[in-house]
Structure formats: structure tokens, C-alpha cells
Backbone as numpy.savetxt, mean C-alpha at the origin, in Angstrom:
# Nx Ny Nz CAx CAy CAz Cx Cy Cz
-20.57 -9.73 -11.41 -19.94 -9.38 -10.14 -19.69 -7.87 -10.08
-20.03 -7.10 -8.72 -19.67 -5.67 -8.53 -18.67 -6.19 -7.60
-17.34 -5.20 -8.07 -16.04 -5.04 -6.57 -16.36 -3.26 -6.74
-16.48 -3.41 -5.25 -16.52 -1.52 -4.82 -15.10 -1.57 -4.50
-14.33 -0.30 -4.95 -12.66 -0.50 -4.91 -13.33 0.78 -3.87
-12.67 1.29 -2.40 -12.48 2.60 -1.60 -11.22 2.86 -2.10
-11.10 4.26 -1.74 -9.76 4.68 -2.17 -9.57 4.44 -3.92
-10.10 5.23 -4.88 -9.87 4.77 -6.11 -8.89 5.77 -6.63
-8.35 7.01 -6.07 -7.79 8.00 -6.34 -5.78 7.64 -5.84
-5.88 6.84 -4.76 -4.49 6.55 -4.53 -3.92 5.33 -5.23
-2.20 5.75 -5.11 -1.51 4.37 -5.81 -2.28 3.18 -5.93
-2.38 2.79 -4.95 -2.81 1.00 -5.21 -4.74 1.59 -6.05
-5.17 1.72 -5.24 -6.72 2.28 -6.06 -6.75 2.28 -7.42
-5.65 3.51 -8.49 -5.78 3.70 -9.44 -5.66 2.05 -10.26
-4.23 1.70 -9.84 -4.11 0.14 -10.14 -4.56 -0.92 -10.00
-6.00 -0.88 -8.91 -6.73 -1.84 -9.11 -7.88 -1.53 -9.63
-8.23 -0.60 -9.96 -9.38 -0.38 -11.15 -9.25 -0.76 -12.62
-7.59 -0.77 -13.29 -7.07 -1.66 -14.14 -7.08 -3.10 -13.90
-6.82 -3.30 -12.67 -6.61 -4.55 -12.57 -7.66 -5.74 -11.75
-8.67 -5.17 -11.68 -9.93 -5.51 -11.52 -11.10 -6.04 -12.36
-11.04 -4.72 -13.45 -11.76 -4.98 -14.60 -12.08 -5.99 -15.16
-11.51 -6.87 -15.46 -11.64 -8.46 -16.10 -13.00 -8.73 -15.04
-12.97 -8.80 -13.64 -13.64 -9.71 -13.08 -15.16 -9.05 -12.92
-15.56 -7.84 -13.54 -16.80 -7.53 -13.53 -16.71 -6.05 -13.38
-17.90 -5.51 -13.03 -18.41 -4.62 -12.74 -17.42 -3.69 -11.59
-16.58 -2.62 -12.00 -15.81 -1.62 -10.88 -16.48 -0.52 -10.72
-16.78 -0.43 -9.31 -17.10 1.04 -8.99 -16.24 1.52 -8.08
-15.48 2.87 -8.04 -15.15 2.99 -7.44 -15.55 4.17 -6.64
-14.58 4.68 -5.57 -14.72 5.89 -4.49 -13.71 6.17 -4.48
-14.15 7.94 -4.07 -12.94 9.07 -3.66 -13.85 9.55 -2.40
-12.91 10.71 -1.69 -13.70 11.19 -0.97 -14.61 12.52 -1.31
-13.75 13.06 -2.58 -13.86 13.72 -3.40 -15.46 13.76 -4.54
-15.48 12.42 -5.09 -16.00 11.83 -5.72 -16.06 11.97 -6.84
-14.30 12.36 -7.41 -13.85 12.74 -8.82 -12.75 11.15 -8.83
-12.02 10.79 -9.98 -11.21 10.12 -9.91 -10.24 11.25 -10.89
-8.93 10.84 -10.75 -7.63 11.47 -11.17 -7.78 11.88 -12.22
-8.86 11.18 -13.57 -9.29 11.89 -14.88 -10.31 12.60 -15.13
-10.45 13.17 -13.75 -11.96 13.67 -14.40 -13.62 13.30 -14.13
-13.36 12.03 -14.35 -14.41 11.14 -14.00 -15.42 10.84 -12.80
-16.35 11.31 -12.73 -17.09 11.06 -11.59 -17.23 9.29 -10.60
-17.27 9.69 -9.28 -17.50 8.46 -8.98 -18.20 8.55 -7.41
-18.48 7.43 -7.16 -19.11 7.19 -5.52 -18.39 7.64 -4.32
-18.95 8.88 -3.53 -18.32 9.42 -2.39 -18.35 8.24 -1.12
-17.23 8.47 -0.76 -16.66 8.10 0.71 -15.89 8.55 1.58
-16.18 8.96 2.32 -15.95 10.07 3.40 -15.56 9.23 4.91
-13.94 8.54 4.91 -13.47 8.02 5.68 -13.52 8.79 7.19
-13.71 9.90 6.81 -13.96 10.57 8.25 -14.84 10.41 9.27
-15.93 10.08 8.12 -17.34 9.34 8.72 -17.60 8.52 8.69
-17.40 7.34 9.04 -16.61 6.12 9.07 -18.91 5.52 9.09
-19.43 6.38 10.21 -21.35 5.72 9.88 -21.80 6.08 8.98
-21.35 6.51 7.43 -21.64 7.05 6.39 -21.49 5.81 5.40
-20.66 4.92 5.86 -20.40 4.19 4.81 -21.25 2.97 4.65
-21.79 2.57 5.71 -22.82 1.79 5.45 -23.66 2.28 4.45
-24.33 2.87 4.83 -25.30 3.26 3.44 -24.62 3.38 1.89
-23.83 3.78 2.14 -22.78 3.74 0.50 -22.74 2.06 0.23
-22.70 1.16 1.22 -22.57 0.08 0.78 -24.06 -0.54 0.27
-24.94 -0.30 1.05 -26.45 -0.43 0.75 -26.69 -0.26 -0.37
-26.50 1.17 -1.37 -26.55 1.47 -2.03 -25.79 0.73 -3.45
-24.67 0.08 -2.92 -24.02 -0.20 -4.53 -24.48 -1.64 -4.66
-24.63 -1.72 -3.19 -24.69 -3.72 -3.36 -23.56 -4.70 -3.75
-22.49 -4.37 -3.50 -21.36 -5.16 -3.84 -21.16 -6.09 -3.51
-20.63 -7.22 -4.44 -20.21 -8.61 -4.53 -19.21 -9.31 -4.03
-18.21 -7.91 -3.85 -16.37 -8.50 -3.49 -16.29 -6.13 -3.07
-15.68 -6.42 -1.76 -15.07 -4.70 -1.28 -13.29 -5.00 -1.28
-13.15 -3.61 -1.85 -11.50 -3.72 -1.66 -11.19 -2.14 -1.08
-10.48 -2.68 0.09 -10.39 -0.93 0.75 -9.04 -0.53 0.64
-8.93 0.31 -0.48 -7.34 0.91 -0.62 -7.24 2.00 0.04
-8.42 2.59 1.11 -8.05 3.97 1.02 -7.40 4.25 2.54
-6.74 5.07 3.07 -5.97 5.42 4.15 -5.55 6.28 4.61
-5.51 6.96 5.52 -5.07 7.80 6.09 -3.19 7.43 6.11
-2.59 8.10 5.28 -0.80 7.75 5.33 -0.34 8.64 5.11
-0.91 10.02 5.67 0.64 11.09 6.36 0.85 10.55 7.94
2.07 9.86 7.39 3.08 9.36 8.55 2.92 10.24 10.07
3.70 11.54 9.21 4.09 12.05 10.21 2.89 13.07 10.70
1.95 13.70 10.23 1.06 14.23 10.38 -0.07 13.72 11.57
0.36 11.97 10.94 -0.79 11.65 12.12 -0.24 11.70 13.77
1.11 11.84 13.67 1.43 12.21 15.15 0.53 13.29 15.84
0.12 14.59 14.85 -0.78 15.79 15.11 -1.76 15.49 14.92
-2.41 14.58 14.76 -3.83 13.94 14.16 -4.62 12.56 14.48
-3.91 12.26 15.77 -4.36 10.76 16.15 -6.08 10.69 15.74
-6.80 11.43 15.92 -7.99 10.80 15.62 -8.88 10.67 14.89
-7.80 11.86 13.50 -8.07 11.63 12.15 -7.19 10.27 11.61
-6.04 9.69 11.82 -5.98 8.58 11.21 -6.58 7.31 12.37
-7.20 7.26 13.32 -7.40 6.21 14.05 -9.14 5.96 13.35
-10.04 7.02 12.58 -11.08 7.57 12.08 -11.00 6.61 10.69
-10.08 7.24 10.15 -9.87 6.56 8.35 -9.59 4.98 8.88
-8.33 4.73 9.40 -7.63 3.48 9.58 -8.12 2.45 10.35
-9.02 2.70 11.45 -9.40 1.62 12.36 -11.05 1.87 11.86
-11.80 2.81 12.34 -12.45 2.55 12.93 -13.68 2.84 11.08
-13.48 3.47 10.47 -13.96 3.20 9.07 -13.73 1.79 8.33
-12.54 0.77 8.50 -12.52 -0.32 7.90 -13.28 -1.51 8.60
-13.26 -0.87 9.97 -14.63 -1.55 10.53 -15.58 -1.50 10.69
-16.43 -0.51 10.07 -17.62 -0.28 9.67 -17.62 -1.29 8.31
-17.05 -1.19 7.43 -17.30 -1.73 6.25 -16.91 -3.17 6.26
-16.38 -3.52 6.81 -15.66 -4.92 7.55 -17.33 -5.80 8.20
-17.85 -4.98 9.21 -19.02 -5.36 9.96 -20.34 -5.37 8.49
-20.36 -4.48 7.87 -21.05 -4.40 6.69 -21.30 -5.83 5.96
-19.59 -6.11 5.28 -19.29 -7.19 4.61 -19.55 -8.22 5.20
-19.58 -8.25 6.27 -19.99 -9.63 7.54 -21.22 -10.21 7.19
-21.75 -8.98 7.41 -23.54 -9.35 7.76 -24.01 -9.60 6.47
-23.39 -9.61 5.25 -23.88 -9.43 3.70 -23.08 -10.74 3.02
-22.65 -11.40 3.72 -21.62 -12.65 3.00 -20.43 -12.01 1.84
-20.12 -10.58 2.30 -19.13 -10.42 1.39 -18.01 -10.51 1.75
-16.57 -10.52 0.78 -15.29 -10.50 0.93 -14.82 -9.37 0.99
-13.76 -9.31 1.78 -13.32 -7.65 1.97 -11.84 -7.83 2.11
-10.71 -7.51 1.15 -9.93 -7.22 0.67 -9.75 -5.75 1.51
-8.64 -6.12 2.58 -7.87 -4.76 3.57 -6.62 -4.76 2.81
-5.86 -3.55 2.56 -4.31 -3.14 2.67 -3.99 -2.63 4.51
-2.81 -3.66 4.84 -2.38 -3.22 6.03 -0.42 -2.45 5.52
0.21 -2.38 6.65 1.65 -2.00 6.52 2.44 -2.82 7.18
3.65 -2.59 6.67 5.11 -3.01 7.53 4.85 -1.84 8.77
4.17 -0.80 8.86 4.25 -0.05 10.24 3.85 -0.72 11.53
3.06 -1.86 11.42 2.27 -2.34 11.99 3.48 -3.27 13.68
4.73 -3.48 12.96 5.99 -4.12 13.46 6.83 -2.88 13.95
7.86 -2.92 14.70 8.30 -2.32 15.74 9.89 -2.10 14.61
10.36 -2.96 13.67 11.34 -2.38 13.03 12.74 -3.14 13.95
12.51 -3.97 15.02 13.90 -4.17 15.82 13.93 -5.59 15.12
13.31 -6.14 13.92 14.27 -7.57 13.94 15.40 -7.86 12.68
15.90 -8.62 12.62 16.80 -8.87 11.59 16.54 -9.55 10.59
15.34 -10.69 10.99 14.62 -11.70 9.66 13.35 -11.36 8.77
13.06 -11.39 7.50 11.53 -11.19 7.48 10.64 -11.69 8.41
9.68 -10.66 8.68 8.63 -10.50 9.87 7.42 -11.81 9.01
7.53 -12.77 10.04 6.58 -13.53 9.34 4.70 -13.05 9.72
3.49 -13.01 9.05 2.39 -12.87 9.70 2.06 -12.83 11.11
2.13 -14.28 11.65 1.99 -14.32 13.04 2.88 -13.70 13.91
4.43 -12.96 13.82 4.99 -12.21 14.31 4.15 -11.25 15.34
4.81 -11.05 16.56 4.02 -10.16 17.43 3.83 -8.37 16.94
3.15 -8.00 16.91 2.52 -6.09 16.28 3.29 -5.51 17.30
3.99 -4.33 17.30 4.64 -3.31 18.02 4.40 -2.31 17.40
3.58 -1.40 17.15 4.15 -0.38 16.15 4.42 0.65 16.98
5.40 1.73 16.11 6.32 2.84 17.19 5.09 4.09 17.27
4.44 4.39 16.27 3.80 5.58 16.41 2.18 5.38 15.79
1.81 6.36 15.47 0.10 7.03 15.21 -0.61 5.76 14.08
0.34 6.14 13.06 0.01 5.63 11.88 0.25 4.01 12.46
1.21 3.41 12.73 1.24 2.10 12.62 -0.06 1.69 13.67
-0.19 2.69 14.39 -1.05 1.69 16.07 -2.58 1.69 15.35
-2.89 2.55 14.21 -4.00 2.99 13.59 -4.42 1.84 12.46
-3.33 1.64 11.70 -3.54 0.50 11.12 -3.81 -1.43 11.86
-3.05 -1.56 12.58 -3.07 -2.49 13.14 -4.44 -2.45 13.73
-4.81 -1.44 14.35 -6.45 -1.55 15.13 -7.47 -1.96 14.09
-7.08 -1.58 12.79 -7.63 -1.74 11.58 -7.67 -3.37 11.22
-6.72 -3.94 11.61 -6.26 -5.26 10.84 -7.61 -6.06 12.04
-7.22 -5.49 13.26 -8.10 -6.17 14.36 -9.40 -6.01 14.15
-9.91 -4.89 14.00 -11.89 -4.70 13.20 -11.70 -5.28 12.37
-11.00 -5.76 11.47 -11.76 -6.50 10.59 -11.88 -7.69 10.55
-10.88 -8.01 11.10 -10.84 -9.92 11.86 -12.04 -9.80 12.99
-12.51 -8.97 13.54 -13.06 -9.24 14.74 -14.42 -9.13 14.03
-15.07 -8.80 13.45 -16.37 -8.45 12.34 -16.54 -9.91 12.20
-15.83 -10.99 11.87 -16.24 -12.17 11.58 -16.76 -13.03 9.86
-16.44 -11.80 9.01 -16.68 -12.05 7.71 -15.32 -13.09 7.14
-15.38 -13.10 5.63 -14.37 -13.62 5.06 -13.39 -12.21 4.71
-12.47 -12.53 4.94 -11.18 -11.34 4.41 -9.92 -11.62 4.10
-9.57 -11.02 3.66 -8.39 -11.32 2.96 -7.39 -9.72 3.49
-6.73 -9.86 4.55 -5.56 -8.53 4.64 -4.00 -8.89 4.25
-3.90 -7.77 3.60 -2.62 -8.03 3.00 -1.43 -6.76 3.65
-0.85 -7.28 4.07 0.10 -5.88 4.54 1.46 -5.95 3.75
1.66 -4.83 3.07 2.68 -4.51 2.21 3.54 -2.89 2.83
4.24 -2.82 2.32 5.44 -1.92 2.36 6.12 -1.46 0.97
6.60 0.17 1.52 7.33 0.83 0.45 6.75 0.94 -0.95
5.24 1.29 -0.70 4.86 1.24 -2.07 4.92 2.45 -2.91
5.15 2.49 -4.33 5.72 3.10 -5.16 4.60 3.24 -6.87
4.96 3.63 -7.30 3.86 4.03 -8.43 4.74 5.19 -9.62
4.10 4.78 -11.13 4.80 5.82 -11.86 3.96 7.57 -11.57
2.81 7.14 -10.83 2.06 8.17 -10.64 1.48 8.26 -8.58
1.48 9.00 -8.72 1.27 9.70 -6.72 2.43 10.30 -6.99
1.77 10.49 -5.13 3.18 11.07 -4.30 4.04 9.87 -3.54
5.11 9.28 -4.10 5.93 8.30 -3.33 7.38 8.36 -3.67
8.35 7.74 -3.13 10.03 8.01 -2.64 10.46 7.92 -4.53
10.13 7.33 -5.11 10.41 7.31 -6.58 10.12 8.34 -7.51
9.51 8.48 -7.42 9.06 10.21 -8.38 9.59 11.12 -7.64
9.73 11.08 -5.90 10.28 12.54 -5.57 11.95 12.31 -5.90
12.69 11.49 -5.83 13.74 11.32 -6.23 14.07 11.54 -7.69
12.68 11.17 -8.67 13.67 11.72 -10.24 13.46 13.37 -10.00
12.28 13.87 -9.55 12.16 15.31 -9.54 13.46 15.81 -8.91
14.01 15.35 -7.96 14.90 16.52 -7.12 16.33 15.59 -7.33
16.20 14.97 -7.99 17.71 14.07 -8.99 17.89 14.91 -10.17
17.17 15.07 -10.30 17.04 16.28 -11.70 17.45 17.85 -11.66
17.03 17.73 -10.33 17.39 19.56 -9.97 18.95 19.85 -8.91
19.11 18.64 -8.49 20.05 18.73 -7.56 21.78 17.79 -7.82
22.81 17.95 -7.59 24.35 17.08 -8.17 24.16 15.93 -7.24
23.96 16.64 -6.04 23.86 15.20 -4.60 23.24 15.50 -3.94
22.65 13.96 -3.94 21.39 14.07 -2.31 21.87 13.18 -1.35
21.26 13.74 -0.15 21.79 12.45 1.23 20.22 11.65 1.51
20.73 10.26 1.35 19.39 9.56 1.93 20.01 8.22 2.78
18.54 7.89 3.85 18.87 7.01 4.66 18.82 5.88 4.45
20.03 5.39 4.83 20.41 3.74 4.70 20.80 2.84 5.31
20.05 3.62 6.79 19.87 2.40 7.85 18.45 1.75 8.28
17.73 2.31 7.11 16.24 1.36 6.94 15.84 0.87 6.13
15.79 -0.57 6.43 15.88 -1.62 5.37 14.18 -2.03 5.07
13.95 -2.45 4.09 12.51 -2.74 3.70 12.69 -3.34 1.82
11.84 -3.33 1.28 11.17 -4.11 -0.08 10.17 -3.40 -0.99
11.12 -2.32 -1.96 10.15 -1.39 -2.44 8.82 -2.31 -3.07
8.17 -2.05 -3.37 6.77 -2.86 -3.77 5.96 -1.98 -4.64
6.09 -2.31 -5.78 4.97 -1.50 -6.93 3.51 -1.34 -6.59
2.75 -0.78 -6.82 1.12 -0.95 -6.64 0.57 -1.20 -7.84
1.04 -1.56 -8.67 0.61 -2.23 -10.05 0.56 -3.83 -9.36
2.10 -4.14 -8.66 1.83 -5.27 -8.55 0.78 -6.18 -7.17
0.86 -5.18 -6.66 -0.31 -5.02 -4.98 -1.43 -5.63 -5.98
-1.83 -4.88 -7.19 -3.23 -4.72 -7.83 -3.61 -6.11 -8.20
-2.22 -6.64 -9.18 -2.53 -7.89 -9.85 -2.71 -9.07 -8.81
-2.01 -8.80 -7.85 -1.73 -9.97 -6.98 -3.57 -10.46 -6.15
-3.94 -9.14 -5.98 -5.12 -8.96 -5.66 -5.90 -9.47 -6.27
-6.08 -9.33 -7.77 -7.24 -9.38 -8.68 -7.17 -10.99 -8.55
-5.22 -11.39 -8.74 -5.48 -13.02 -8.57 -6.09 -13.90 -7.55
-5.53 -13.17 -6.40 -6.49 -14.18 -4.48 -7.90 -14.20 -5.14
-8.70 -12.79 -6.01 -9.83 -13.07 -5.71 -10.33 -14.05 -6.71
-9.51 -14.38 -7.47 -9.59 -15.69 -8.42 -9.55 -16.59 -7.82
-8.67 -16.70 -6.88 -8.39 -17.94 -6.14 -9.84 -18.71 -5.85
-9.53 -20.15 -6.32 -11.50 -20.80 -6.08 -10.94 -21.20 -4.63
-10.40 -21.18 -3.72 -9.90 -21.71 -2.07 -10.75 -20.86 -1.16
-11.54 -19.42 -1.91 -12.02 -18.99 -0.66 -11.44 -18.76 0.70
-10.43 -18.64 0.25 -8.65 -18.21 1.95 -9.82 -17.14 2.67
-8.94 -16.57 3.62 -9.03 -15.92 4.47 -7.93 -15.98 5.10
-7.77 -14.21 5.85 -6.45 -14.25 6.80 -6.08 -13.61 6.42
-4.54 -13.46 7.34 -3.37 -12.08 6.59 -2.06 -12.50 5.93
-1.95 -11.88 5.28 -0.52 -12.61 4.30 0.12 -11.10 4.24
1.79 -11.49 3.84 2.69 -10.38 3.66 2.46 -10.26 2.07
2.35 -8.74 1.23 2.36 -8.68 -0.08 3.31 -8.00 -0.43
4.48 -8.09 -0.92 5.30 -7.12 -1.58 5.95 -8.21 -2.27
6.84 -7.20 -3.48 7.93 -8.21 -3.92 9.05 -8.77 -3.31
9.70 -9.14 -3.41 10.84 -10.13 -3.36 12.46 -9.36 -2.86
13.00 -9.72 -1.93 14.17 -9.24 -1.56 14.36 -7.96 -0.48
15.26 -7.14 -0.73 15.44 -5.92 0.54 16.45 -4.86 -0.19
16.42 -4.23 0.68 17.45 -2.60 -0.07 17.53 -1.56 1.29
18.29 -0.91 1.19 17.67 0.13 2.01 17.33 1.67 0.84
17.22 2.63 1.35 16.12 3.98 0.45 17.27 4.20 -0.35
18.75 4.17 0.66 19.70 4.89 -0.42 20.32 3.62 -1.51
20.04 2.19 -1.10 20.02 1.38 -1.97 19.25 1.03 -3.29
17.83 2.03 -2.57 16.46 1.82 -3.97 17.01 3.05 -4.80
17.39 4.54 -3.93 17.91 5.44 -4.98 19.02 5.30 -6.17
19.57 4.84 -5.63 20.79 4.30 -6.65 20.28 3.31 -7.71
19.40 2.23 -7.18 18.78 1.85 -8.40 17.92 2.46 -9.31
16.99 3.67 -8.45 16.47 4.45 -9.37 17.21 5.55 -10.28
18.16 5.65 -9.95 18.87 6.68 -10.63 19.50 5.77 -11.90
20.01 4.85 -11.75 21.07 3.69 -12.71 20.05 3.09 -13.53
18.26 3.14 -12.91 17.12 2.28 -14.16 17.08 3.89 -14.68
16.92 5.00 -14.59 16.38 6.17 -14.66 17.69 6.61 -16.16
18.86 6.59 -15.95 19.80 6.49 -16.83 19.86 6.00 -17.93
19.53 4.54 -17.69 19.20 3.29 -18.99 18.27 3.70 -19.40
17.26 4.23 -19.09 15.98 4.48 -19.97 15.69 5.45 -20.63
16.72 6.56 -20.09 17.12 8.14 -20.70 15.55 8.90 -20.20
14.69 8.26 -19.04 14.23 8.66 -17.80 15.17 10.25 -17.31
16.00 10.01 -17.04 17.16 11.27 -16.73 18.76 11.02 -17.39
19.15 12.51 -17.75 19.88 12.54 -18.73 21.17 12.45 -17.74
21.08 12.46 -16.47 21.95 12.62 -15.91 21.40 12.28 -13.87
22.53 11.56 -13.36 21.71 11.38 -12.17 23.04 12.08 -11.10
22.38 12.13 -10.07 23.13 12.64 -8.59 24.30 11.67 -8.04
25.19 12.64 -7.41 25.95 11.60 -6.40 24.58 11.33 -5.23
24.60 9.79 -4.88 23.91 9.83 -3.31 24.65 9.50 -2.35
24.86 10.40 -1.28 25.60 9.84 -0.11 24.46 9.46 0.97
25.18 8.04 1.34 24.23 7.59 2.59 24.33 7.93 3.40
23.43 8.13 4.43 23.55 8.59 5.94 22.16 7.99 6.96
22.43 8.10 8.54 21.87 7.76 9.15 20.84 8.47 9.47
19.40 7.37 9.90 18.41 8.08 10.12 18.31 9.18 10.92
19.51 9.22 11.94 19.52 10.32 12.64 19.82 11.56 12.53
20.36 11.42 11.02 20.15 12.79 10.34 19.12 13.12 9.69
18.62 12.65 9.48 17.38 12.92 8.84 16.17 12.73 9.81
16.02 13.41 10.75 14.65 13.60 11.75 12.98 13.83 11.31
12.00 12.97 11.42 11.18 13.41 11.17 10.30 13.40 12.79
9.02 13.53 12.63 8.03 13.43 13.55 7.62 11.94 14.17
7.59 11.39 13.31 7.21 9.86 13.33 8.59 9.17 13.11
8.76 8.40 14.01 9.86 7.04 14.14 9.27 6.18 12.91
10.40 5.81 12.06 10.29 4.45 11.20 10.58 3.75 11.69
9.87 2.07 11.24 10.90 1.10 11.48 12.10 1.00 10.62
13.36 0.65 11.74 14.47 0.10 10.86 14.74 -0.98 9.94
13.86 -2.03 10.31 13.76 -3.48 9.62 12.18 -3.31 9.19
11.82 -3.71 7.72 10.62 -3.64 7.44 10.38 -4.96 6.08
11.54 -5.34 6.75 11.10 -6.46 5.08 10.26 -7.42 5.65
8.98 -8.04 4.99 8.51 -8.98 5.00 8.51 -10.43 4.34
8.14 -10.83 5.32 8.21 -12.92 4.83 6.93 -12.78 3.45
6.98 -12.88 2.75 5.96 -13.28 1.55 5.44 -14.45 0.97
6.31 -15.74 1.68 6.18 -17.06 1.26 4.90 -17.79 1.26
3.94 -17.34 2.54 2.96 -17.79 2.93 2.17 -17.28 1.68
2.18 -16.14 1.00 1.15 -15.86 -0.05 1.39 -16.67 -1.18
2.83 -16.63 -1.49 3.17 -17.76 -2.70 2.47 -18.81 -2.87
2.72 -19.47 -1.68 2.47 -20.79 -1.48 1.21 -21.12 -1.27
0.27 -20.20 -0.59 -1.13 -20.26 -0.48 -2.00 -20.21 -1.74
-1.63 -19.33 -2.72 -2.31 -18.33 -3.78 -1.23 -19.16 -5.45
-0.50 -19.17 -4.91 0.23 -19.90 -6.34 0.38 -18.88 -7.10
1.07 -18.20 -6.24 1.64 -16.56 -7.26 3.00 -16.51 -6.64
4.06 -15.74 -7.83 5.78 -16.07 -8.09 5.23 -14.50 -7.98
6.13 -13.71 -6.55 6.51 -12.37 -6.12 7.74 -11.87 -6.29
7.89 -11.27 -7.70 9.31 -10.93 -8.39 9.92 -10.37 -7.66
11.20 -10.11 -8.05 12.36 -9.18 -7.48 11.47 -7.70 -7.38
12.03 -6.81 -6.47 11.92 -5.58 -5.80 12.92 -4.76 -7.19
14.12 -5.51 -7.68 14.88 -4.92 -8.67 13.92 -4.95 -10.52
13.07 -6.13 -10.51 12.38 -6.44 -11.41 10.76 -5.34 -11.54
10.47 -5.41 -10.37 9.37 -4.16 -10.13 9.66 -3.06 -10.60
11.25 -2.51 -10.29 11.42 -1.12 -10.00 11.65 -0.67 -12.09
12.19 -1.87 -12.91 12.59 -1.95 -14.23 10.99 -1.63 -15.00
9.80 -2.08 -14.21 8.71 -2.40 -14.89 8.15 -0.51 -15.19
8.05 -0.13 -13.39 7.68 1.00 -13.27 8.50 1.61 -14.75
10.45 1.70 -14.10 10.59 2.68 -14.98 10.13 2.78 -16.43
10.08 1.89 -17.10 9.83 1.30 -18.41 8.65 2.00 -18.71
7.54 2.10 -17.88 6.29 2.77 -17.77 6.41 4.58 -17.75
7.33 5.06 -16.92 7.68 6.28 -17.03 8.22 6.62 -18.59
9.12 6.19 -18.92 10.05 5.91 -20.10 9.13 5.93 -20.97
7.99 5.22 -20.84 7.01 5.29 -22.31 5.93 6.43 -22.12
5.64 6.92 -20.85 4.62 7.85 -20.99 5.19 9.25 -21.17
């Protein structure tokens, strides 16, 4: 078996090239066509969304997994048609690809995709609102690839995190480290979610002998808000001697903290449907965050 991983350079990417391996043959892509060590690999150039056919021609793949994305938030407010380019209209090229070739195609979608006004986990079939660039970009994404007509598997997750990128966990030990107190917002609620565990959960569906299809919610287990995950990162970051010393955090409202792009306020997702479909146990959000640190702690 070949799985072409896109996106092999970001969080979830790096982690499913580990977590792939067992099932055969990984190739992956950058746009670059370096990976994070050095290592050469297969260009993909989400910009050019009619480029990628032939990249697929070329590898012949067995199983596609598209980690890669356009996710400056706020950037894409200045950039609608660089992320509508990466996010919609490139995963449907490769989506239409996988169609016509009997392959499986493994999408990452978001919690952006939802409008942020409800109070319960957002179950799948929940109605799409998204507030800005990035969410309306992804969702068009979720739609090419359902509309292509292949087998797929989309998974939309939230708050993902890594001992390595750029995400809310590493910038917090860096500037926990340099600073007594930080203010963060804690009127947006969501489910931090590892990309180690995005990876495994993945590698398992494609184990799955059911041949599913459809969209399922992927993250771990439970809710927090940022200044709720900081405090846990600072208190796992402590225990692990991660940092010798952590910050006061005072909470405050999103409305102090202004960016370009509107978040949603509510972003936790229903996950049950994957459990129960796939026969996979989606740990605590507090159990994730112990794994990462543990991983920092040893490297």
C-alpha cells in the first residue's frame, strides 16, 4: 500500500508520517519539497490546485491524506483567494482525482466551519455558519469533496496542538518563560486536541475493514476555555520541570483581545459518532495535554 500524506511539514502531517508507517509505503509532500529534517520529498503546490493531478498520476497512491491548509486565520481575511485556492478548491482537485481512481481520501476539516453561538457539542449534521475567510474556505472544502463522489473520510477537529509547530502551547511556554503574567481569553470554549492523536486515530479508520465514509468530529474528549488550557499548561509544564517557574494568568474577554478574524465562542465538538463508528476511546483533552508535555520533558 502507498498513502500520499499532503501537507507532511505541518502538525498533523509530521504525525502522520509516524503514524502511518505500519500500513505501507509513505510518501509525503511539502510545498517546499523539503520535510522539517532535511529530507527531500514530493512537491505540492496548493496554490495550484491543476498541478496536483499530475502529482497524483505520478505516485499512484493507494489511500490520500490531505493535512495541508491554508490556517492563517487572520491573514486570510487579506487573502480570500489564497485560502479559498489551498482550502476549497485544491482538495477538490484531489478529491475528483481520488474519485475517478477508486481511492480513499482522508480530509482534515475545523470547528471554524460552525458559527460558535451554541451551547452543546456541535453534532456533524449541525447546520455550517462560519463567521469569516478561513471557516467559509474550509467548509467549501468539506463540500468538493463530498460532491467528487469518491469514498472519504472528513474529519473536522479543533485546537490542535503539537510538541513541535507553531500552536497556543509552545507559544505559551515561550512567553510563560519570559513574562510574571499573561492575559488570555476565556470566553472561548473548545477541546485542545493533540495531532499525535488526529494521526493515530487516522491510521486506525484506515484500518477500519467497514470501508465508512462521511464526516465525523475528531478531537479528544471534554472542553476548557484558552485561559483554562493555559493554566493547565503551565501546572503540566511545572510537574515536569518543563518550566522552572510559571505566570500569573488573568482571564479576560475576547473583546480585549481583537484580532482580524472573529472566533467562534463555542467550538467543542460531539465526537461520539467516531467512537462508536470506528471503535476508538477519545481520551481526555487533560490526558492529551500530559502526553504532549511528557514528550517536551523528554526531548
Amino acid at each position: 500500500m502507498t498513502v500520499l500524506v499532503f501537507g507532511g511539514n505541518g502538525q498533523v502531517g509530521r504525525e502522520l508520517l509516524r503514524a502511518l508507517a505500519p500500513l505501507g509505503r509513505v510518501v509525503a509532500t511539502t510545498r517546499s519539497g523539503t520535510l522539517p529534517d532535511g529530507s527531500a520529498c514530493e512537491v505540492a503546490d496548493f496554490d495550484r490546485p491543476g498541478s496536483l493531478a499530475a502529482l497524483l498520476d505520478h505516485v499512484q497512491p493507494s489511500v490520500v491524506v490531505n493535512a495541508a491548509a491554508y490556517t492563517a486565520v487572520d491573514r486570510a481575511e487579506q487573502e480570500p483567494e489564497a485560502a479559498f485556492r489551498a482550502n476549497a478548491e485544491a482538495p477538490g482537485a484531489i478529491a475528483r482525482w481520488c474519485a475517478a481512481h477508486g481511492v480513499p481520501l482522508v480530509h482534515y476539516s475545523t470547528d471554524y466551519v460552525f458559527d460558535g453561538q451554541g451551547n452543546a457539542p456541535y453534532r456533524e449534521d449541525a447546520p455550517t455558519a462560519p463567521l469569516g475567510v478561513y471557516g467559509s474556505s474550509k467548509r467549501d472544502g468539506e463540500e468538493a469533496v463530498r460532491a467528487a463522489g469518491g469514498r472519504h473520510l472528513i474529519f473536522r477537529t479543533a485546537w490542535v496542538y503539537a510538541a513541535h509547530g507553531s500552536n497556543f502551547l509552545r507559544t505559551m511556554l515561550r512567553v510563560g518563560a519570559e513574562r510574571d503574567q499573561l492575559r488570555v481569553v476565556a470566553d472561548q470554549i473548545g477541546t485542545p486536541t493533540p495531532a499525535a492523536l488526529i494521526a493515530d486515530v487516522t491510521a486506525q479508520a484506515l484500518r477500519h475493514p467497514g470501508g465508512l465514509s462521511g464526516t465525523w468530529h475528531l478531537t479528544a474528549s471534554g472542553q476548557t476555555s484558552w485561559h483554562g488550557f493555559a493554566e493547565a499548561i503551565f501546572a503540566e509544564a511545572l510537574a515536569t520541570g518543563v518550566l522552572a517557574k510559571a505566570p500569573a494568568v488573568e482571564a479576560i474577554p475576547s473583546s480585549e483581545y481583537p484580532t482580524p478574524a472573529k472566533r467562534p465562542a463555542w467550538s467543542v465538538l460531539d465526537n461520539r459518532r467516531l467512537q462508536q463508528d470506528f471503535g476508538i476511546a477519545l481520551p481526555s483533552w487533560q490526558d492529551g495535554l500530559e502526553r504532549v508535555m511528557a514528550e517536551i520533558a523528554a526531548g
